[in-house]
Amino acid sequence: MRRSRAGRVPAGCGKLGRAELEALLDGGSRYAVGRGHGVERDLSRCEDGGAVADADVEQVSERARERGLAQVGSLGSANHFLEVQQVAEVYDEDVAAAFGLARDQVCVMIHCGSRGLGHQICTDHVRAMDAAMARYGIQVPDRQLACTPADSPEGRAYLGAMAAAANYGRANRQLLAEAARRVFRRETGGGLTLVYDVSHNLAKIEEHAVDGGGPRRLCVHRKGATRAFPPGHPELPEDLRDVGQPVLIPGTMGTASYVLAGVARGDAFHSTCHGAGRSLSRHQAARTIGGKQLRARLEAEGIAVRPLSPRSLAEETPEAYKDVDEVVEASEGAGLCRKVARLVPLGVVKG
């Protein structure tokens, strides 16, 4: 893989070759680690061991591939970020220790996904399903909700392409994490170890009990949500099986983020919130404050910010999001997860 010289954690990256891209779409983080971008332990701390099974590269359009060739190893824009954080509070010391966390520790949280490749896959397959819905007698109030049965040709094509996009996202985060490791090693002499890598906005085929009955095979689409497997779940790595899955909840660059754990009683198919969630649109947010003003305010609070542009920073002002503390309290109160640690921002890189 050829890396950009523009920065250690760039908003864009040098191009892949087409054979490399196909291998990455199939292999996810495993491909990245196999090329020297990480260590074997990273894969045990990544959902699905680093790669979603059943990725079907043939279902990824030429346009999606073109967009993916130049963007791997990059943050992207909007609410994506790399944030240097401090562990401000620990609520369960035993679980935090199992995760590798301790009070006052410095951590890095990365929020990004499959970039333009994943967006194009969504566009392509929404269009295909929209054209096919009438054959299945399906009507939806919004074309963005276009869907077909999971076992239909269109459904299988989408699931295969989506798995490939998820693998692109896994490899993307792996490359960014390894870049951050190199910076920390060079500047501090210290190292970074992976707590967990988990997807959001992803449909997965899983088995769950339904209405008190036996397990059923379901397609669980966690849109704006993330997986939260409980203690004892067989898909968790052995060193986390007694405590449950780490759940990463990004807040805003001016407030806090959380690390949670999955719980045994998680009734929402072992899912919980993904983040604070917006209360203002990006346009509304940009009208409330200027990017330069926001940067000055954050830096006065001791938070260093490096945005791609003042406008992109203003769109992500903390006031544009719900109170992450309240969101996490509500999720824990609903029995979907439990708090392990609260982290506050020290420095933020925005795409």
Short mmCIF file of C-alpha atoms in Angstrom, two decimals:
data_model
loop_
_atom_site.label_atom_id
_atom_site.label_comp_id
_atom_site.label_asym_id
_atom_site.label_seq_id
_atom_site.Cartn_x
_atom_site.Cartn_y
_atom_site.Cartn_z
CA MET A 1 0.00 0.00 0.00
CA ARG A 2 1.36 3.42 -0.90
CA ARG A 3 0.96 6.03 1.81
CA SER A 4 0.45 9.76 1.39
CA ARG A 5 3.17 12.10 2.62
CA ALA A 6 0.54 14.72 3.41
CA GLY A 7 0.19 13.66 7.04
CA ARG A 8 0.40 10.81 9.48
CA VAL A 9 -3.40 10.64 9.79
CA PRO A 10 -4.51 12.11 6.47
CA ALA A 11 -7.92 13.18 5.22
CA GLY A 12 -6.96 11.39 1.98
CA CYS A 13 -4.44 8.76 0.96
CA GLY A 14 -2.42 7.54 -1.98
CA LYS A 15 -4.07 5.13 -4.41
CA LEU A 16 -4.31 1.37 -4.09
CA GLY A 17 -3.90 -0.93 -7.02
CA ARG A 18 -7.07 -2.75 -8.13
CA ALA A 19 -5.80 -6.15 -7.03
CA GLU A 20 -4.94 -4.67 -3.61
CA LEU A 21 -8.41 -3.16 -3.33
CA GLU A 22 -10.12 -6.48 -4.05
CA ALA A 23 -7.93 -8.26 -1.49
CA LEU A 24 -8.77 -5.56 1.07
CA LEU A 25 -12.53 -5.76 0.36
CA ASP A 26 -12.35 -9.49 1.05
CA GLY A 27 -9.84 -9.47 3.91
CA GLY A 28 -10.53 -6.32 5.92
CA SER A 29 -8.18 -5.76 8.85
CA ARG A 30 -6.62 -9.16 8.24
CA TYR A 31 -5.27 -7.91 4.93
CA ALA A 32 -3.92 -4.72 6.52
CA VAL A 33 -2.22 -6.60 9.38
CA GLY A 34 -0.84 -9.13 6.91
CA ARG A 35 0.82 -6.24 5.07
CA GLY A 36 2.51 -5.04 8.26
CA HIS A 37 -0.07 -2.47 9.40
CA GLY A 38 -0.65 -3.80 12.92
CA VAL A 39 -0.12 -6.89 15.04
CA GLU A 40 -1.93 -10.21 15.26
CA ARG A 41 -3.54 -9.28 18.60
CA ASP A 42 -5.45 -6.49 16.82
CA LEU A 43 -7.51 -9.10 14.99
CA SER A 44 -8.70 -10.75 18.21
CA ARG A 45 -9.93 -7.34 19.40
CA CYS A 46 -11.83 -6.65 16.17
CA GLU A 47 -15.42 -7.68 15.47
CA ASP A 48 -15.50 -10.86 13.35
CA GLY A 49 -11.76 -11.33 13.78
CA GLY A 50 -11.09 -8.49 11.38
CA ALA A 51 -13.25 -9.41 8.38
CA VAL A 52 -16.96 -9.92 7.74
CA ALA A 53 -17.59 -13.25 6.07
CA ASP A 54 -19.49 -13.55 2.79
CA ALA A 55 -18.14 -10.36 1.24
CA ASP A 56 -18.93 -10.46 -2.49
CA VAL A 57 -16.51 -8.18 -4.30
CA GLU A 58 -18.36 -8.78 -7.59
CA GLN A 59 -21.33 -6.82 -6.20
CA VAL A 60 -19.22 -3.67 -5.72
CA SER A 61 -19.73 -1.39 -8.72
CA GLU A 62 -16.96 0.11 -10.80
CA ARG A 63 -17.88 3.58 -9.53
CA ALA A 64 -17.66 2.42 -5.90
CA ARG A 65 -14.26 0.86 -6.58
CA GLU A 66 -13.02 4.06 -8.18
CA ARG A 67 -14.01 6.02 -5.08
CA GLY A 68 -12.39 3.47 -2.80
CA LEU A 69 -9.05 3.32 -4.58
CA ALA A 70 -7.86 6.70 -3.30
CA GLN A 71 -9.46 6.91 0.14
CA VAL A 72 -8.27 3.99 2.25
CA GLY A 73 -6.34 5.13 5.30
CA SER A 74 -8.27 8.40 5.63
CA LEU A 75 -10.72 9.85 8.14
CA GLY A 76 -13.26 11.39 5.81
CA SER A 77 -15.49 14.31 6.73
CA ALA A 78 -18.66 15.10 8.69
CA ASN A 79 -18.65 13.56 12.19
CA HIS A 80 -15.61 11.35 11.58
CA PHE A 81 -12.59 12.05 13.75
CA LEU A 82 -9.45 10.87 15.47
CA GLU A 83 -9.47 12.09 19.05
CA VAL A 84 -6.76 11.94 21.72
CA GLN A 85 -8.57 11.43 25.02
CA GLN A 86 -7.96 11.08 28.75
CA VAL A 87 -9.78 8.53 30.90
CA ALA A 88 -11.51 10.89 33.33
CA GLU A 89 -13.70 8.41 35.23
CA VAL A 90 -13.75 4.64 35.70
CA TYR A 91 -17.04 3.09 36.84
CA ASP A 92 -15.95 -0.57 36.95
CA GLU A 93 -12.24 -1.05 37.60
CA ASP A 94 -12.22 -4.82 36.96
CA VAL A 95 -13.90 -4.53 33.55
CA ALA A 96 -11.82 -1.47 32.66
CA ALA A 97 -8.65 -3.41 33.49
CA ALA A 98 -9.79 -6.29 31.27
CA PHE A 99 -10.30 -3.76 28.45
CA GLY A 100 -6.85 -2.26 29.14
CA LEU A 101 -8.13 1.05 30.56
CA ALA A 102 -7.21 2.95 33.73
CA ARG A 103 -7.93 6.39 35.16
CA ASP A 104 -5.86 9.27 33.67
CA GLN A 105 -4.64 7.05 30.82
CA VAL A 106 -4.26 8.70 27.41
CA CYS A 107 -6.19 6.95 24.62
CA VAL A 108 -7.02 7.45 20.96
CA MET A 109 -10.58 6.97 19.66
CA ILE A 110 -11.12 6.71 15.90
CA HIS A 111 -14.52 7.13 14.27
CA CYS A 112 -14.60 6.50 10.53
CA GLY A 113 -15.96 4.01 8.05
CA SER A 114 -15.93 2.89 4.45
CA ARG A 115 -15.72 6.41 2.97
CA GLY A 116 -17.03 7.08 -0.55
CA LEU A 117 -16.94 3.39 -1.43
CA GLY A 118 -19.57 2.54 1.19
CA HIS A 119 -21.68 5.55 0.28
CA GLN A 120 -21.66 4.53 -3.38
CA ILE A 121 -22.58 0.93 -2.52
CA CYS A 122 -25.59 2.24 -0.60
CA THR A 123 -26.60 4.48 -3.52
CA ASP A 124 -26.24 1.67 -6.06
CA HIS A 125 -28.20 -0.92 -4.12
CA VAL A 126 -30.95 1.42 -2.93
CA ARG A 127 -31.53 2.19 -6.60
CA ALA A 128 -31.64 -1.52 -7.48
CA MET A 129 -34.03 -2.36 -4.64
CA ASP A 130 -36.25 0.61 -5.41
CA ALA A 131 -36.72 -0.77 -8.94
CA ALA A 132 -37.45 -4.27 -7.58
CA MET A 133 -39.86 -3.54 -4.70
CA ALA A 134 -43.02 -3.74 -6.79
CA ARG A 135 -42.22 -7.38 -7.66
CA TYR A 136 -42.31 -8.23 -3.97
CA GLY A 137 -45.39 -6.15 -3.13
CA ILE A 138 -43.38 -3.76 -0.94
CA GLN A 139 -44.26 -0.09 -0.47
CA VAL A 140 -42.26 2.39 1.64
CA PRO A 141 -42.93 6.05 2.55
CA ASP A 142 -39.43 7.17 1.49
CA ARG A 143 -37.30 5.83 -1.37
CA GLN A 144 -34.27 5.84 0.95
CA LEU A 145 -36.02 2.97 2.79
CA ALA A 146 -36.02 0.79 -0.34
CA CYS A 147 -35.73 -2.88 0.55
CA THR A 148 -36.24 -6.42 -0.70
CA PRO A 149 -36.31 -9.81 1.10
CA ALA A 150 -32.88 -10.73 2.45
CA ASP A 151 -32.87 -13.98 0.48
CA SER A 152 -33.88 -12.35 -2.83
CA PRO A 153 -31.25 -11.80 -5.55
CA GLU A 154 -31.24 -8.08 -4.76
CA GLY A 155 -31.01 -8.73 -1.02
CA ARG A 156 -28.14 -11.18 -1.37
CA ALA A 157 -26.30 -8.78 -3.70
CA TYR A 158 -26.61 -5.97 -1.19
CA LEU A 159 -25.49 -8.07 1.78
CA GLY A 160 -22.43 -9.20 -0.17
CA ALA A 161 -21.52 -5.66 -1.21
CA MET A 162 -22.21 -4.31 2.28
CA ALA A 163 -19.89 -6.91 3.82
CA ALA A 164 -17.18 -5.80 1.40
CA ALA A 165 -17.74 -2.18 2.47
CA ALA A 166 -17.53 -3.20 6.13
CA ASN A 167 -14.20 -4.86 5.42
CA TYR A 168 -12.99 -1.66 3.76
CA GLY A 169 -13.99 0.22 6.92
CA ARG A 170 -12.13 -2.28 9.13
CA ALA A 171 -8.96 -1.93 7.06
CA ASN A 172 -9.36 1.85 7.00
CA ARG A 173 -9.47 2.07 10.80
CA GLN A 174 -6.59 -0.39 11.10
CA LEU A 175 -4.39 1.82 8.92
CA LEU A 176 -5.31 4.92 10.90
CA ALA A 177 -4.68 3.15 14.20
CA GLU A 178 -1.25 2.00 13.05
CA ALA A 179 -0.43 5.54 11.90
CA ALA A 180 -1.41 6.86 15.36
CA ARG A 181 0.77 4.18 16.97
CA ARG A 182 3.78 5.30 15.00
CA VAL A 183 3.24 8.92 16.05
CA PHE A 184 2.87 8.01 19.73
CA ARG A 185 5.91 5.78 19.62
CA ARG A 186 7.99 8.48 17.99
CA GLU A 187 6.81 11.34 20.21
CA THR A 188 6.41 9.63 23.60
CA GLY A 189 8.19 6.31 23.41
CA GLY A 190 4.92 4.71 24.49
CA GLY A 191 2.66 2.30 22.65
CA LEU A 192 -1.04 1.92 21.87
CA THR A 193 -2.96 -1.35 22.15
CA LEU A 194 -6.39 -1.89 20.65
CA VAL A 195 -9.36 -1.94 23.03
CA TYR A 196 -11.89 -2.94 20.36
CA ASP A 197 -12.99 -2.25 16.78
CA VAL A 198 -16.72 -2.51 16.18
CA SER A 199 -18.97 -1.44 13.31
CA HIS A 200 -22.11 0.64 13.30
CA ASN A 201 -24.75 1.09 10.58
CA LEU A 202 -24.25 -2.53 9.57
CA ALA A 203 -26.65 -5.42 8.94
CA LYS A 204 -25.51 -8.78 10.34
CA ILE A 205 -26.98 -12.28 10.11
CA GLU A 206 -27.24 -13.46 13.74
CA GLU A 207 -29.21 -15.87 15.92
CA HIS A 208 -31.43 -14.42 18.67
CA ALA A 209 -34.30 -15.59 20.85
CA VAL A 210 -37.57 -13.93 19.81
CA ASP A 211 -40.62 -13.50 22.10
CA GLY A 212 -39.31 -16.04 24.58
CA GLY A 213 -38.90 -18.76 21.98
CA GLY A 214 -35.83 -20.56 20.71
CA PRO A 215 -33.10 -18.93 18.64
CA ARG A 216 -34.03 -17.67 15.19
CA ARG A 217 -31.78 -16.58 12.34
CA LEU A 218 -32.30 -12.85 11.85
CA CYS A 219 -30.90 -10.00 9.81
CA VAL A 220 -30.16 -7.35 12.46
CA HIS A 221 -29.56 -3.90 10.98
CA ARG A 222 -27.93 -1.63 13.54
CA LYS A 223 -28.58 1.77 12.00
CA GLY A 224 -27.31 4.46 14.36
CA ALA A 225 -26.55 1.63 16.77
CA THR A 226 -23.70 -0.68 17.62
CA ARG A 227 -23.31 -4.27 18.76
CA ALA A 228 -23.11 -4.97 22.51
CA PHE A 229 -22.59 -8.71 23.04
CA PRO A 230 -22.97 -9.92 26.66
CA PRO A 231 -20.52 -11.82 28.88
CA GLY A 232 -20.15 -15.41 27.77
CA HIS A 233 -20.97 -14.79 24.12
CA PRO A 234 -18.99 -17.22 21.94
CA GLU A 235 -18.01 -14.54 19.39
CA LEU A 236 -16.08 -12.53 21.98
CA PRO A 237 -12.32 -13.03 22.31
CA GLU A 238 -11.36 -15.31 25.18
CA ASP A 239 -9.79 -12.53 27.25
CA LEU A 240 -13.08 -10.54 27.18
CA ARG A 241 -15.59 -13.36 27.44
CA ASP A 242 -16.10 -13.00 31.19
CA VAL A 243 -16.78 -9.24 31.07
CA GLY A 244 -18.65 -8.63 27.81
CA GLN A 245 -17.92 -6.70 24.65
CA PRO A 246 -16.39 -3.22 24.77
CA VAL A 247 -18.83 -0.68 23.31
CA LEU A 248 -17.43 2.63 22.06
CA ILE A 249 -19.74 5.66 22.25
CA PRO A 250 -18.34 8.83 20.66
CA GLY A 251 -19.68 12.07 22.07
CA THR A 252 -18.65 15.51 20.84
CA MET A 253 -15.23 17.09 20.62
CA GLY A 254 -16.14 19.49 23.43
CA THR A 255 -17.70 17.08 25.92
CA ALA A 256 -16.92 13.39 26.41
CA SER A 257 -17.07 9.87 25.00
CA TYR A 258 -17.77 6.58 26.76
CA VAL A 259 -16.63 3.00 26.83
CA LEU A 260 -19.47 0.68 27.84
CA ALA A 261 -19.88 -3.09 28.11
CA GLY A 262 -22.55 -5.43 26.79
CA VAL A 263 -24.93 -6.96 29.33
CA ALA A 264 -26.69 -10.31 29.58
CA ARG A 265 -30.20 -8.85 29.52
CA GLY A 266 -29.70 -6.71 26.39
CA ASP A 267 -33.14 -7.12 24.82
CA ALA A 268 -32.51 -5.08 21.64
CA PHE A 269 -30.77 -8.05 19.96
CA HIS A 270 -27.66 -7.09 21.99
CA SER A 271 -27.48 -3.57 20.53
CA THR A 272 -27.10 -0.13 22.07
CA CYS A 273 -26.69 3.49 21.02
CA HIS A 274 -23.86 4.43 18.68
CA GLY A 275 -23.30 7.99 19.86
CA ALA A 276 -24.87 11.17 21.14
CA GLY A 277 -26.92 11.78 17.98
CA ARG A 278 -27.53 15.13 16.30
CA SER A 279 -30.01 17.70 17.55
CA LEU A 280 -29.14 20.26 14.83
CA SER A 281 -28.57 19.67 11.12
CA ARG A 282 -25.14 20.54 9.77
CA HIS A 283 -26.56 23.64 8.09
CA GLN A 284 -28.22 24.77 11.33
CA ALA A 285 -25.04 24.13 13.29
CA ALA A 286 -22.90 26.16 10.90
CA ARG A 287 -25.30 29.09 11.33
CA THR A 288 -24.90 29.09 15.12
CA ILE A 289 -21.12 29.59 15.30
CA GLY A 290 -18.15 30.23 13.03
CA GLY A 291 -15.43 27.63 12.73
CA LYS A 292 -12.63 29.98 13.82
CA GLN A 293 -14.67 31.08 16.84
CA LEU A 294 -15.37 27.47 17.82
CA ARG A 295 -11.72 26.50 17.45
CA ALA A 296 -10.67 29.37 19.72
CA ARG A 297 -13.28 28.36 22.29
CA LEU A 298 -12.18 24.72 22.33
CA GLU A 299 -8.51 25.60 22.55
CA ALA A 300 -9.29 27.93 25.47
CA GLU A 301 -10.71 24.82 27.17
CA GLY A 302 -7.45 22.95 26.53
CA ILE A 303 -8.68 20.98 23.50
CA ALA A 304 -6.41 21.22 20.45
CA VAL A 305 -8.38 21.01 17.18
CA ARG A 306 -7.12 20.35 13.65
CA PRO A 307 -10.02 20.58 11.15
CA LEU A 308 -9.90 20.31 7.37
CA SER A 309 -11.82 23.59 7.12
CA PRO A 310 -13.56 26.11 9.46
CA ARG A 311 -16.94 25.19 7.95
CA SER A 312 -16.51 21.46 8.66
CA LEU A 313 -15.59 22.29 12.25
CA ALA A 314 -18.62 24.53 12.75
CA GLU A 315 -20.94 21.79 11.46
CA GLU A 316 -19.73 19.58 14.31
CA THR A 317 -20.05 22.09 17.14
CA PRO A 318 -20.88 20.39 20.46
CA GLU A 319 -24.23 22.20 20.53
CA ALA A 320 -25.27 20.24 17.41
CA TYR A 321 -25.43 17.03 19.45
CA LYS A 322 -27.54 15.68 22.27
CA ASP A 323 -26.04 15.44 25.75
CA VAL A 324 -23.93 12.26 25.58
CA ASP A 325 -24.12 11.79 29.36
CA GLU A 326 -27.92 11.69 29.18
CA VAL A 327 -27.88 9.37 26.15
CA VAL A 328 -25.59 6.90 27.93
CA GLU A 329 -27.62 7.08 31.15
CA ALA A 330 -30.79 6.33 29.16
CA SER A 331 -29.14 3.39 27.38
CA GLU A 332 -27.86 1.95 30.65
CA GLY A 333 -31.24 2.56 32.30
CA ALA A 334 -32.94 0.66 29.49
CA GLY A 335 -30.76 -2.36 30.25
CA LEU A 336 -28.83 -2.24 26.96
CA CYS A 337 -25.32 -1.74 28.35
CA ARG A 338 -23.37 -0.57 31.40
CA LYS A 339 -20.82 2.16 31.91
CA VAL A 340 -17.15 1.28 32.20
CA ALA A 341 -15.26 4.54 31.60
CA ARG A 342 -15.78 8.17 30.61
CA LEU A 343 -13.16 9.85 28.40
CA VAL A 344 -12.64 13.57 27.75
CA PRO A 345 -10.96 15.11 24.67
CA LEU A 346 -7.42 16.49 24.65
CA GLY A 347 -6.91 16.85 20.90
CA VAL A 348 -9.06 16.31 17.83
CA VAL A 349 -8.28 15.70 14.15
CA LYS A 350 -11.34 16.37 11.98
CA GLY A 351 -11.66 15.36 8.35
#
